[in-house]
C-alpha positions as MATLAB code, in Angstrom:
seq = 'MNVVSFRPEPEELSYTFGGRPAVGKVRPGTILELYTEDCFGGRVQTVDDLPSRVCEFPYLNPVTGPFHVEGAEPGDTLALHFIKITPARDWAVSTTFPHFGALTGTHTTAMLQPPLEERVWRYDIDLDRNVAVYHARNSDFSVALPLDPMHGTVGVAPAANEARMTITPDAHGGNMDTPELRAGVTVYLGVNVEGGMFSIGDGHGLQGHGEVCGTAVESAMNTVVAVELIKGVATPWPRLEDDLHLMSTGSARPLEDAYRISQHDLVTWTSELTGLDTLDAYQLVSQAGQAPVGNVCDTNYTMVAKLPKAYLGGAPGVYESAHARLRALGSQYTT';
ca = [
      61.520   76.923  307.252;
      64.070   75.187  304.886;
      65.777   77.448  302.657;
      68.583   76.374  299.972;
      70.952   78.756  298.287;
      72.510   77.563  294.986;
      74.990   79.443  292.393;
      76.092   77.019  289.980;
      79.767   77.754  288.399;
      79.635   77.878  284.986;
      80.088   74.267  283.869;
      76.882   73.562  286.050;
      74.554   75.214  283.673;
      71.931   73.517  282.206;
      71.383   73.827  278.478;
      68.489   70.882  278.187;
      65.321   69.881  279.954;
      66.199   66.260  280.491;
      69.349   64.630  279.871;
      71.036   66.084  282.771;
      71.791   64.715  286.473;
      70.138   66.899  289.452;
      72.250   69.641  290.776;
      70.381   69.065  293.874;
      67.522   67.284  295.914;
      64.890   69.524  297.882;
      62.070   68.469  299.689;
      58.561   69.870  299.452;
      58.044   73.167  301.170;
      61.736   74.248  300.601;
      62.386   77.799  299.831;
      65.144   78.050  297.031;
      67.393   80.951  296.661;
      69.333   80.768  293.323;
      71.382   83.065  290.782;
      70.380   82.825  287.203;
      72.677   83.784  284.322;
      71.335   85.704  281.107;
      70.398   84.079  278.042;
      73.810   84.771  276.814;
      76.007   83.405  279.768;
      77.009   86.791  280.367;
      79.180   86.934  277.886;
      77.367   90.098  275.991;
      78.031   93.111  278.371;
      78.603   95.654  275.839;
      77.345   97.383  272.514;
      80.395   95.786  271.151;
      79.862   92.156  272.124;
      77.982   90.898  269.250;
      76.979   87.594  270.043;
      77.644   85.853  266.996;
      81.123   86.649  267.927;
      81.140   86.202  271.896;
      78.491   83.365  272.570;
      78.987   79.620  271.003;
      75.845   77.906  269.623;
      73.975   75.805  271.384;
      75.361   77.124  274.632;
      72.520   79.746  274.840;
      69.674   80.105  277.528;
      71.335   78.458  280.360;
      69.321   77.236  283.250;
      70.229   76.708  286.858;
      68.955   73.261  287.640;
      67.983   70.625  287.433;
      66.577   70.382  290.942;
      65.139   66.791  292.209;
      62.203   66.847  294.329;
      61.997   64.044  296.653;
      58.509   61.733  296.451;
      57.389   63.444  292.824;
      56.619   61.222  290.608;
      54.675   60.672  286.706;
      50.965   61.698  287.209;
      51.965   64.505  290.116;
      52.186   68.418  290.121;
      55.186   70.386  290.896;
      54.220   73.904  292.247;
      56.858   76.736  292.091;
      55.683   80.002  293.448;
      58.270   82.916  292.990;
      58.693   85.012  295.729;
      61.140   87.349  294.609;
      62.906   87.940  291.476;
      66.059   90.698  291.479;
      67.866   92.067  288.771;
      71.716   90.576  289.928;
      73.563   93.900  287.918;
      73.044   96.889  287.333;
      72.907   96.380  283.342;
      71.253   94.213  281.099;
      71.309   93.425  277.695;
      68.844   92.940  274.390;
      69.690   92.264  270.965;
      68.631   91.809  267.044;
      69.651   88.618  265.467;
      69.717   87.884  261.661;
      67.112   85.689  260.774;
      65.491   85.864  264.547;
      62.382   87.606  265.688;
      58.810   87.873  264.360;
      59.402   90.962  261.367;
      62.409   89.272  259.819;
      62.998   86.406  257.667;
      63.941   82.849  259.747;
      65.126   79.382  258.296;
      61.383   78.588  258.603;
      60.059   81.294  256.812;
      62.435   81.570  254.146;
      62.352   85.574  252.621;
      64.684   87.154  249.971;
      65.449   90.542  251.532;
      69.071   90.400  253.548;
      68.588   89.752  257.055;
      68.680   92.109  259.927;
      71.427   93.817  261.543;
      72.835   92.284  264.474;
      72.812   94.675  267.181;
      72.917   95.123  271.028;
      71.333   97.962  273.240;
      72.480   98.287  276.882;
      70.314   98.757  279.591;
      71.134  100.590  282.541;
      68.930   98.634  285.351;
      68.220  101.474  288.397;
      66.834   99.289  291.703;
      66.341  102.517  293.630;
      64.171  103.973  291.048;
      62.860  100.664  290.057;
      63.596  101.172  286.322;
      65.714   99.908  283.430;
      66.986  102.599  280.978;
      66.636  102.394  277.350;
      69.077  103.996  274.831;
      68.745  104.174  271.370;
      71.529  103.514  269.553;
      71.659  105.732  266.805;
      70.093  109.111  268.488;
      70.730  110.528  271.911;
      66.751  109.164  272.463;
      66.404  107.686  276.051;
      63.694  106.410  278.100;
      63.164  104.973  281.363;
      61.152  102.211  281.493;
      59.542  100.296  284.575;
      61.171   97.143  285.852;
      58.804   94.066  285.746;
      60.891   90.995  286.508;
      60.278   87.863  285.475;
      61.718   84.394  283.894;
      60.990   83.387  280.474;
      62.230   79.796  280.786;
      61.106   77.532  283.948;
      60.273   73.661  283.219;
      60.369   70.040  284.108;
      62.330   66.926  282.269;
      59.957   65.738  279.504;
      58.425   62.408  279.447;
      60.095   59.435  278.022;
      63.865   59.950  278.548;
      63.301   62.951  276.130;
      65.834   66.144  276.310;
      64.651   69.314  274.723;
      66.174   72.843  274.378;
      66.172   75.401  276.538;
      65.011   77.640  273.950;
      61.795   75.130  272.944;
      58.910   75.716  274.938;
      56.285   72.913  274.824;
      54.141   70.731  277.563;
      56.983   70.597  279.827;
      57.691   74.230  280.212;
      60.981   75.905  278.721;
      61.315   78.979  277.111;
      57.448   79.915  277.114;
      58.740   84.156  277.581;
      55.373   85.137  278.904;
      55.817   88.431  281.041;
      52.907   86.653  283.572;
      55.718   84.635  285.234;
      56.785   87.122  287.683;
      57.156   87.514  291.260;
      53.709   86.738  293.281;
      52.999   84.023  290.231;
      52.662   80.014  291.285;
      53.563   78.070  288.333;
      52.272   74.241  287.682;
      54.110   71.828  285.997;
      53.117   68.170  285.592;
      55.655   65.918  286.592;
      56.863   63.422  283.743;
      60.143   61.774  285.495;
      61.133   60.797  289.294;
      61.777   64.028  290.750;
      60.534   66.087  288.469;
      63.712   67.473  287.511;
      63.001   71.487  287.111;
      65.106   73.978  286.237;
      64.754   78.213  286.092;
      66.576   80.640  283.923;
      66.524   83.667  281.426;
      65.699   86.417  283.522;
      64.314   89.113  281.979;
      64.233   92.956  283.491;
      61.318   93.537  281.345;
      59.618   92.222  278.232;
      56.748   93.502  275.798;
      53.999   90.701  274.855;
      55.587   88.623  272.205;
      59.041   89.218  272.953;
      58.802   90.575  268.924;
      62.485   91.299  268.362;
      63.796   88.208  269.712;
      64.953   89.145  273.169;
      63.643   90.839  276.075;
      65.630   92.932  278.369;
      68.037   90.290  279.551;
      69.375   89.850  283.182;
      70.687   87.834  285.489;
      69.010   87.139  288.582;
      68.584   86.438  292.228;
      65.456   84.487  292.557;
      63.424   82.977  295.548;
      61.220   80.315  294.928;
      59.248   78.071  297.155;
      58.691   74.090  295.928;
      55.821   72.099  296.578;
      54.181   68.951  295.513;
      50.737   67.834  294.685;
      50.162   64.414  294.816;
      48.304   62.457  292.220;
      47.088   65.278  290.337;
      48.353   65.596  286.737;
      49.094   69.256  284.638;
      48.847   68.843  281.021;
      50.353   72.158  280.046;
      52.086   74.742  282.223;
      49.291   76.602  284.510;
      49.719   79.866  286.579;
      48.018   81.246  288.982;
      48.443   85.092  290.973;
      46.141   86.237  293.837;
      43.372   87.442  291.066;
      43.740   84.887  287.989;
      44.073   81.752  286.876;
      46.240   81.239  283.233;
      46.733   77.918  281.040;
      49.639   77.918  278.576;
      50.145   76.667  275.084;
      53.289   76.323  273.060;
      53.223   75.107  269.294;
      53.504   76.334  265.849;
      51.219   77.911  264.109;
      50.228   80.721  266.746;
      46.614   79.517  266.134;
      47.208   76.133  267.221;
      49.557   77.175  270.581;
      46.533   80.174  271.325;
      43.856   76.808  271.008;
      46.138   74.843  272.729;
      45.533   77.514  275.969;
      42.132   78.208  275.399;
      41.381   74.739  275.588;
      43.060   73.995  278.776;
      41.200   77.168  280.595;
      38.151   75.924  279.462;
      38.346   72.443  280.700;
      40.276   73.763  283.698;
      37.516   76.197  284.459;
      34.704   73.268  283.746;
      36.778   71.164  286.171;
      37.037   73.969  289.046;
      32.977   74.900  288.605;
      31.026   71.837  287.710;
      29.772   73.876  284.353;
      29.836   71.582  281.365;
      32.060   71.954  278.875;
      30.118   74.313  276.721;
      28.804   76.301  279.834;
      32.874   77.076  280.632;
      33.636   77.934  276.952;
      31.184   80.493  276.784;
      32.602   81.884  280.409;
      36.048   81.994  279.212;
      35.218   83.137  275.945;
      33.371   86.637  277.626;
      35.571   87.071  280.360;
      39.052   85.780  279.478;
      41.785   87.051  277.961;
      44.819   86.518  275.804;
      48.465   87.651  276.639;
      51.026   86.499  274.000;
      54.214   84.727  275.603;
      56.593   84.683  272.514;
      56.256   85.213  268.586;
      59.873   84.266  268.137;
      61.185   81.163  269.549;
      61.132   77.684  268.069;
      57.588   77.292  269.127;
      55.526   80.006  269.859;
      53.345   80.396  273.479;
      50.195   81.796  274.136;
      48.564   82.514  277.440;
      44.789   82.156  278.393;
      44.210   84.380  281.359;
      40.711   84.331  283.795;
      40.006   86.159  286.886;
      39.308   83.993  289.727;
      36.231   86.426  291.052;
      34.153   84.821  288.103;
      34.625   81.271  289.266;
      33.588   81.950  293.267;
      37.090   82.094  294.111;
      38.526   79.001  292.146;
      37.821   76.710  295.287;
      40.215   73.767  294.993;
      42.507   74.770  293.078;
      45.646   72.440  293.547;
      44.341   72.232  297.037;
      45.077   75.992  297.454;
      48.759   75.646  296.505;
      49.078   79.417  295.809;
      47.539   80.587  299.027;
      49.692   78.075  301.336;
      52.915   79.187  299.061;
      51.922   83.215  299.177;
      51.919   82.511  303.024;
      55.267   80.601  303.225;
      56.947   83.592  301.208;
      55.580   86.301  303.333;
      57.793   84.234  306.152;
      60.741   84.725  303.962;
      63.463   87.667  304.941;
      66.638   87.918  303.574;
];
């Protein structure tokens, strides 16, 4: 088993997908032990650390990477299986921002009312109890919420030598902010440039569907991921697989277009896997599918289309059974 550890120095963090040299090369079959910083770069540590004062735009939402995967070429697919995602600190933070979030005016949704107050909440992370403790700011109310660690941002370099800010989700991945991207999940990303150049960041201790206030329980993470390369198989939009489900993502504005992209991809994927014609697959997904929301606050919104594999006869032939192989590899991993 080839295990590689990487903890970036602050100057090695990336804020774009594309436009950056690789921090390292890995072979397919490698297990990576990574440290990822939170979306504020660790600068927001107390309720008095307002992001507008301690952070510098555009240096938000850093990612660890990019990593060059040997042999990866345009038209291939990278499979990244998340073995472990563990909060790296005993605290995490969340905030509201002026002009950011689903329930306030923004620069693209112009409103006359004053912007929301900028406010920080600090959560206590208790790994022994597997909880994040919420504390209200204007009362003594608190409650322990179950941890469900995930990564909000994962992606590859876009095509055509483009560089995209890490906050923007699109066909290359990016800041999709779906709680479905937790440990035990394999994400499939279409390769656009030589090496793929994938990066991971934006750890969340937990997040509600939609990330409605604009931030989750933002946490640095210690993450373990297994890497595989699937040659000659293209992936139009990021796809996810767990033991029980297949999932397609779509990112766009308006939200209904993100929904359509994710549903279209799941319908056509279902047709390919089962041999059903398009309308038969459309009917199956329409009645058996789910539609979890990723984010409704970022520069593009993200929707997920989700279908149990049991309705597909176990989904034979999904990426050459990459999820099962990577899951088996992950089960052999020990810290």
